Amino acid sequence: MTAYIIRRLIYAIPILIGVNLITFVLFFVVNAPDDMARMHLGEKRVTEEAIQTWKQEHGYDRPLLYNPDASGLGRFTETIFFEKSIRLFVFDFGSSDNGRDIGYDISQRMWPSLAIAIPVLLVGLAFNISYALFIVFFRATYVDIGSVVLLVAMMSISGLFYIIGGQFLLGKLFHLVPISGYDTGVEAWKFLILPVIVGVIGGIGAGTRWYRTLFLEEISKDYVRTARAKGLSERRVLFRHVLQNALIPILTGVVVVLPLLFMGSLISESFFGIPGLGSYTIDAINSQDFAIVRSMVFLGAVLYIVGLILTDISYTLVDPRVRLQP
Amino acid sequence: MRTIERFDIRGRFLLGLAAILLAGCGEAPWNDPYPAGDATGNRIYSSFAERPKHLDPARSYSADEYAFLAQIYEPPLQYHFLLRPYRLVPLTALEVPEPAYFDADGNPLPQDAPAESIHRSDYLIRIQPGIRYQPHPAFAAYDSGDYRYHALTARDLRGINQLGDFEQTGTRELTAWDYVHQIKRLAAPWTHSPIAGVMQKHILGFEEYAQSLAETAETDPLQRVARLRDSEIAGVEVVDPYSYRIGVKGKYPQFAYWLAMPFFAAMPWEAEVFYAQPGLHERNITLDWYPVGTGPFMLGENNPSLRMVLERNPNFRGEPYPSEGMPEDTASGILADAGRPMPFIEEAIYSLEKESIPRWNKFLQGFYDSSGIASDAFDQAVQIDAGGEPVLTDAMRERGISLLTSVEPSVMYMGFNMLDPVIGGDSERARLLRRAISIAVDFEEFISIFTNGRGLVAQGPIPPGIFGYREGEAGINPFVYEWVGGRAVRRSLDEARVLMEQAGYPGGRDQATGRALTINYEAIATGPDDRARLNWIRKQFAKLGIELVIRSTDYNRFQEKIRNGTGQVFMWGWNADYPDPENFLFLLYGPNGKVEHQGENASNYANPEFDRLFNAMRFMDDGPERQAAIDRMVELARTDAPWLWGFNPKAFSLHHRWMYNASPNQMANNTLKYRRVDPELRERLRRDWNPPILWPLWAIGGLLSVIILPALWLVWRRERSTAL
């Protein structure tokens, strides 16, 4: 397994270079270094001299990808792309264009993101699986049909609706929880209730339908028929046999998102005023802070790759037939 | 035994649950976003939508940042809180400095000397003795006098993650050297001050000083501070510990206004040395993040991704509340605190609130003391009465909310690129075309549809409240309006069509070629909301048969087009730096053209007579002579019509009844110190307005029971049923 993991990590290097290159090109197609300088220096009375000084101080005075004035390897290394990217591979995110240490900010802001993402994942998983099993238990009845209609309707509603609706009902109308905001320590709990409820409800439609499909596929297999023939109750068949065998696709979906929980939610954090990494990324995009955008995309790619490796490993844990080849 | 243990666990759980629920049934509302008991504190609750990028007074140039900075840093002057028109008064200075004039040989000149003869203006600024800085570790010293934290080692920095982790603080008296040090910082290339370019044109020796700093190419932060301390700007000198002199090139009466901006606030060298030490930047402990000032407040918590907290500066001298105002101020009660030492509050908590809906709802619940009005909440808060005046809705009045309005010293205009061969230039044809469009684009309608009526149609480049603005019939733009029945009425479309014919575009077609006149409109369109606005603009031009091509782009590309002069028509705005007509008329000054001179004249308008008058007017004191020059300049601009004059936005703000001393002042940023609150009233009303409504919880519980219990019964029954 170790050899397999090492091989996957080596494969990850060209992927990360590619992701970094695409991010770089996309960002600089829209934002030239001069535009970034203007954004950071303010809109009024910005002189060309000030722009050049800013670019020089922040390392944006070099060519983007290819430096024809340099010689040898310097043509590629003495560029903005190389100088800004190379340190990412040792997880040195450097400073934002505003001068703040990005690594420190990420370490501070991942906790609020996790504080929402983990309860949403766990509660959502428990609810969706339970509800899916319930539907499967009553498959091909009005309960099943009614539930599918309800789930499709819930899937069709925008996530923003759940957020605004939740804020309106629970915060504004019933005065049960704060509409938005966040606090550190134990004071945080009252701010987490609403985003977690909204996150769970917003995920019921898609999540439950997906699990229902998985369970229905399993329930028609021979081993289930055998279990029933042995006289096991339907409840036992579902929980002991169907659920266990449906774990592989469930794990695929769950384990791969585990590392991404750090990244937070872009919309939810903005609306609830949660100082997580989602709002950090949005702020960076709005303020054209390439250093943060680059770091967050890189981190997202790394975490996704880690998630995929974890998924592969988890297969071996839940299915003895699966073995990882070096 | 096991039963007892189980009971214990269950009992504890139920007791805990009951405790949480009972706690919720106590005094504080459940939806209170602040810690329990906070509401009774003498503090103000507000919000901010954009996290400040810079808190260094040499770099910051945005209203969002000034909301914090202006409470902390103190320049020598400030704007009077209540008197209008806006008037400069001393802040840390003893008086507003009167410039002394000198000719090229250094001989003194009288105050009424012609501007051409003035080679240099000296501003002697005398500051009040006894002003002290906020407590800060940069000033902490041993008994020997050596600074405690000016030689920090890696070991010293263990466990230090924020400024508050330094145990010791100190203070010292404000001196003239601090103000001079800040002017040097403005010149330093590494500070990236946005006004360095402007000050190079005005402060004697500033340009040479900036060049000398650039040539040294110093990179070590501590060496940079040392370099500033060891060098002098030729035109700026410390006279004694409480006075300093700034030499200005020629005559520049507007310079005094700059002395009321945070750029010219005092900066102690100790703070610069402290923050320049290795290891602090890596911990994000920088001057740009942790300000050091003499103002009434200091930044107690700086977490712009969550909250910013301004705390009362214990060393603040206690500036008295103003005792004079406008005639209506006595009746309104805003002078009730006259002479009392400020600030009145202990703390101001600003929470990050990016979205307008939660911000508005929390204001209505009483969790913010004041609020602006977002477009989607406007009808809920304000209605227009029979006289066309905005008044509060009944729901707002019932809550005791008050509305304050004022015209902003800003202009939103539609500009023509005067370098464009079709729409621009000095030809009569282009001029008539621009005038026709000026009539056709109905800004009254624009204000009504897109700003909820929050604006005043502009008749020229100068907004109300600024010297040179004329009201009534004398102030209307005769090319677009006529005075009928005591009010300005927009000229008819027929007149515009006649102008189109005279311009050679009858019915919107070029008489020579027969082709439809097509004009490109440069737009910054980022969302679906922009579509309605752009469609409206297209329809305005279509009234004259002009085909308007909307070229939507992002802000970067838009700026690039304006810089390169490749656009034809665009919409832009300007917010005053200071309340002087020069700060608006310079937007039409030829040598300030965007394409040729990279200035702020985005329409690249150039009229020799206008430019000559501008050069004379800028040096004049307010009076009839200056008014006459401005009148002529405005007349020229209206004739040439490089802009559709657009509108001057109106600011609307709402305040709860527990908030006192709120008065709209569009120039002053340091208004927090005037505010007073009644925390007991706030606490009581918050409780009255936010009782937790629990029936939905019981209803949901009941509904779930209705669904789950039969389902469980069905499961149970099914499992026990026999096969057929």
PDB file of N, CA, C and O in Angstrom, chain B residues 81-82 321-322 326-338 659-663 674 676:
ATOM      1  N   PHE B  81     -18.317  69.626  13.032  1.00  0.00           N
ATOM      2  CA  PHE B  81     -19.336  68.575  12.989  1.00  0.00           C
ATOM      3  C   PHE B  81     -20.672  69.089  12.457  1.00  0.00           C
ATOM      4  O   PHE B  81     -21.365  68.395  11.711  1.00  0.00           O
ATOM      5  N   LEU B  82     -21.027  70.313  12.814  1.00  0.00           N
ATOM      6  CA  LEU B  82     -22.387  70.772  12.529  1.00  0.00           C
ATOM      7  C   LEU B  82     -22.480  71.938  11.539  1.00  0.00           C
ATOM      8  O   LEU B  82     -23.483  72.071  10.837  1.00  0.00           O
ATOM      9  N   TYR B 321     -17.404  68.653  23.175  1.00  0.00           N
ATOM     10  CA  TYR B 321     -18.432  68.568  22.125  1.00  0.00           C
ATOM     11  C   TYR B 321     -18.700  69.980  21.602  1.00  0.00           C
ATOM     12  O   TYR B 321     -18.696  70.955  22.368  1.00  0.00           O
ATOM     13  N   PRO B 322     -18.911  70.154  20.297  1.00  0.00           N
ATOM     14  CA  PRO B 322     -19.092  71.507  19.749  1.00  0.00           C
ATOM     15  C   PRO B 322     -20.286  72.231  20.380  1.00  0.00           C
ATOM     16  O   PRO B 322     -21.299  71.620  20.691  1.00  0.00           O
ATOM     17  N   MET B 326     -25.865  74.930  13.311  1.00  0.00           N
ATOM     18  CA  MET B 326     -26.790  75.674  12.468  1.00  0.00           C
ATOM     19  C   MET B 326     -28.042  76.010  13.290  1.00  0.00           C
ATOM     20  O   MET B 326     -28.289  75.391  14.323  1.00  0.00           O
ATOM     21  N   PRO B 327     -28.822  76.989  12.830  1.00  0.00           N
ATOM     22  CA  PRO B 327     -29.994  77.388  13.624  1.00  0.00           C
ATOM     23  C   PRO B 327     -30.908  76.221  13.986  1.00  0.00           C
ATOM     24  O   PRO B 327     -31.415  76.132  15.099  1.00  0.00           O
ATOM     25  N   GLU B 328     -31.095  75.292  13.068  1.00  0.00           N
ATOM     26  CA  GLU B 328     -32.021  74.186  13.336  1.00  0.00           C
ATOM     27  C   GLU B 328     -31.449  73.178  14.337  1.00  0.00           C
ATOM     28  O   GLU B 328     -32.181  72.353  14.884  1.00  0.00           O
ATOM     29  N   ASP B 329     -30.145  73.237  14.581  1.00  0.00           N
ATOM     30  CA  ASP B 329     -29.531  72.264  15.479  1.00  0.00           C
ATOM     31  C   ASP B 329     -29.950  72.462  16.933  1.00  0.00           C
ATOM     32  O   ASP B 329     -30.021  71.511  17.704  1.00  0.00           O
ATOM     33  N   THR B 330     -30.223  73.701  17.323  1.00  0.00           N
ATOM     34  CA  THR B 330     -30.647  73.953  18.700  1.00  0.00           C
ATOM     35  C   THR B 330     -31.997  73.281  18.948  1.00  0.00           C
ATOM     36  O   THR B 330     -32.195  72.600  19.960  1.00  0.00           O
ATOM     37  N   ALA B 331     -32.893  73.431  17.986  1.00  0.00           N
ATOM     38  CA  ALA B 331     -34.220  72.842  18.146  1.00  0.00           C
ATOM     39  C   ALA B 331     -34.165  71.323  18.134  1.00  0.00           C
ATOM     40  O   ALA B 331     -34.920  70.647  18.841  1.00  0.00           O
ATOM     41  N   SER B 332     -33.279  70.776  17.345  1.00  0.00           N
ATOM     42  CA  SER B 332     -33.220  69.309  17.229  1.00  0.00           C
ATOM     43  C   SER B 332     -32.606  68.662  18.455  1.00  0.00           C
ATOM     44  O   SER B 332     -32.675  67.448  18.620  1.00  0.00           O
ATOM     45  N   GLY B 333     -31.965  69.439  19.299  1.00  0.00           N
ATOM     46  CA  GLY B 333     -31.389  68.890  20.523  1.00  0.00           C
ATOM     47  C   GLY B 333     -29.992  68.348  20.348  1.00  0.00           C
ATOM     48  O   GLY B 333     -29.415  67.785  21.284  1.00  0.00           O
ATOM     49  N   ILE B 334     -29.432  68.515  19.176  1.00  0.00           N
ATOM     50  CA  ILE B 334     -28.112  67.930  18.936  1.00  0.00           C
ATOM     51  C   ILE B 334     -27.007  68.722  19.631  1.00  0.00           C
ATOM     52  O   ILE B 334     -25.872  68.267  19.733  1.00  0.00           O
ATOM     53  N   LEU B 335     -27.359  69.908  20.146  1.00  0.00           N
ATOM     54  CA  LEU B 335     -26.359  70.695  20.878  1.00  0.00           C
ATOM     55  C   LEU B 335     -26.468  70.482  22.394  1.00  0.00           C
ATOM     56  O   LEU B 335     -25.810  71.171  23.169  1.00  0.00           O
ATOM     57  N   ALA B 336     -27.290  69.523  22.786  1.00  0.00           N
ATOM     58  CA  ALA B 336     -27.512  69.304  24.220  1.00  0.00           C
ATOM     59  C   ALA B 336     -26.231  68.924  24.953  1.00  0.00           C
ATOM     60  O   ALA B 336     -26.092  69.163  26.151  1.00  0.00           O
ATOM     61  N   ASP B 337     -25.310  68.305  24.250  1.00  0.00           N
ATOM     62  CA  ASP B 337     -24.069  67.861  24.891  1.00  0.00           C
ATOM     63  C   ASP B 337     -22.945  68.888  24.756  1.00  0.00           C
ATOM     64  O   ASP B 337     -21.771  68.553  25.017  1.00  0.00           O
ATOM     65  N   ALA B 338     -23.287  70.102  24.345  1.00  0.00           N
ATOM     66  CA  ALA B 338     -22.261  71.125  24.088  1.00  0.00           C
ATOM     67  C   ALA B 338     -21.298  71.270  25.266  1.00  0.00           C
ATOM     68  O   ALA B 338     -21.708  71.391  26.419  1.00  0.00           O
ATOM     69  N   MET B 659     -30.019  56.169  19.899  1.00  0.00           N
ATOM     70  CA  MET B 659     -28.789  56.753  19.355  1.00  0.00           C
ATOM     71  C   MET B 659     -28.938  58.277  19.306  1.00  0.00           C
ATOM     72  O   MET B 659     -29.900  58.794  18.759  1.00  0.00           O
ATOM     73  N   TYR B 660     -27.968  58.983  19.874  1.00  0.00           N
ATOM     74  CA  TYR B 660     -28.020  60.445  19.913  1.00  0.00           C
ATOM     75  C   TYR B 660     -26.834  61.040  19.133  1.00  0.00           C
ATOM     76  O   TYR B 660     -25.824  60.394  18.910  1.00  0.00           O
ATOM     77  N   ASN B 661     -26.993  62.296  18.766  1.00  0.00           N
ATOM     78  CA  ASN B 661     -25.940  63.087  18.116  1.00  0.00           C
ATOM     79  C   ASN B 661     -25.538  62.539  16.755  1.00  0.00           C
ATOM     80  O   ASN B 661     -24.377  62.604  16.362  1.00  0.00           O
ATOM     81  N   ALA B 662     -26.516  61.991  16.048  1.00  0.00           N
ATOM     82  CA  ALA B 662     -26.239  61.576  14.670  1.00  0.00           C
ATOM     83  C   ALA B 662     -26.602  62.736  13.750  1.00  0.00           C
ATOM     84  O   ALA B 662     -27.721  63.229  13.788  1.00  0.00           O
ATOM     85  N   SER B 663     -25.641  63.196  13.014  1.00  0.00           N
ATOM     86  CA  SER B 663     -25.891  64.304  12.082  1.00  0.00           C
ATOM     87  C   SER B 663     -25.110  64.002  10.811  1.00  0.00           C
ATOM     88  O   SER B 663     -23.936  63.625  10.880  1.00  0.00           O
ATOM     89  N   TYR B 674     -18.650  61.812  18.617  1.00  0.00           N
ATOM     90  CA  TYR B 674     -19.819  62.632  18.944  1.00  0.00           C
ATOM     91  C   TYR B 674     -21.010  61.783  19.397  1.00  0.00           C
ATOM     92  O   TYR B 674     -21.923  62.285  20.028  1.00  0.00           O
ATOM     93  N   ARG B 676     -23.671  59.288  21.117  1.00  0.00           N
ATOM     94  CA  ARG B 676     -24.028  58.896  22.484  1.00  0.00           C
ATOM     95  C   ARG B 676     -25.189  57.910  22.388  1.00  0.00           C
ATOM     96  O   ARG B 676     -26.027  58.031  21.481  1.00  0.00           O
TER      97      ARG B 676
END
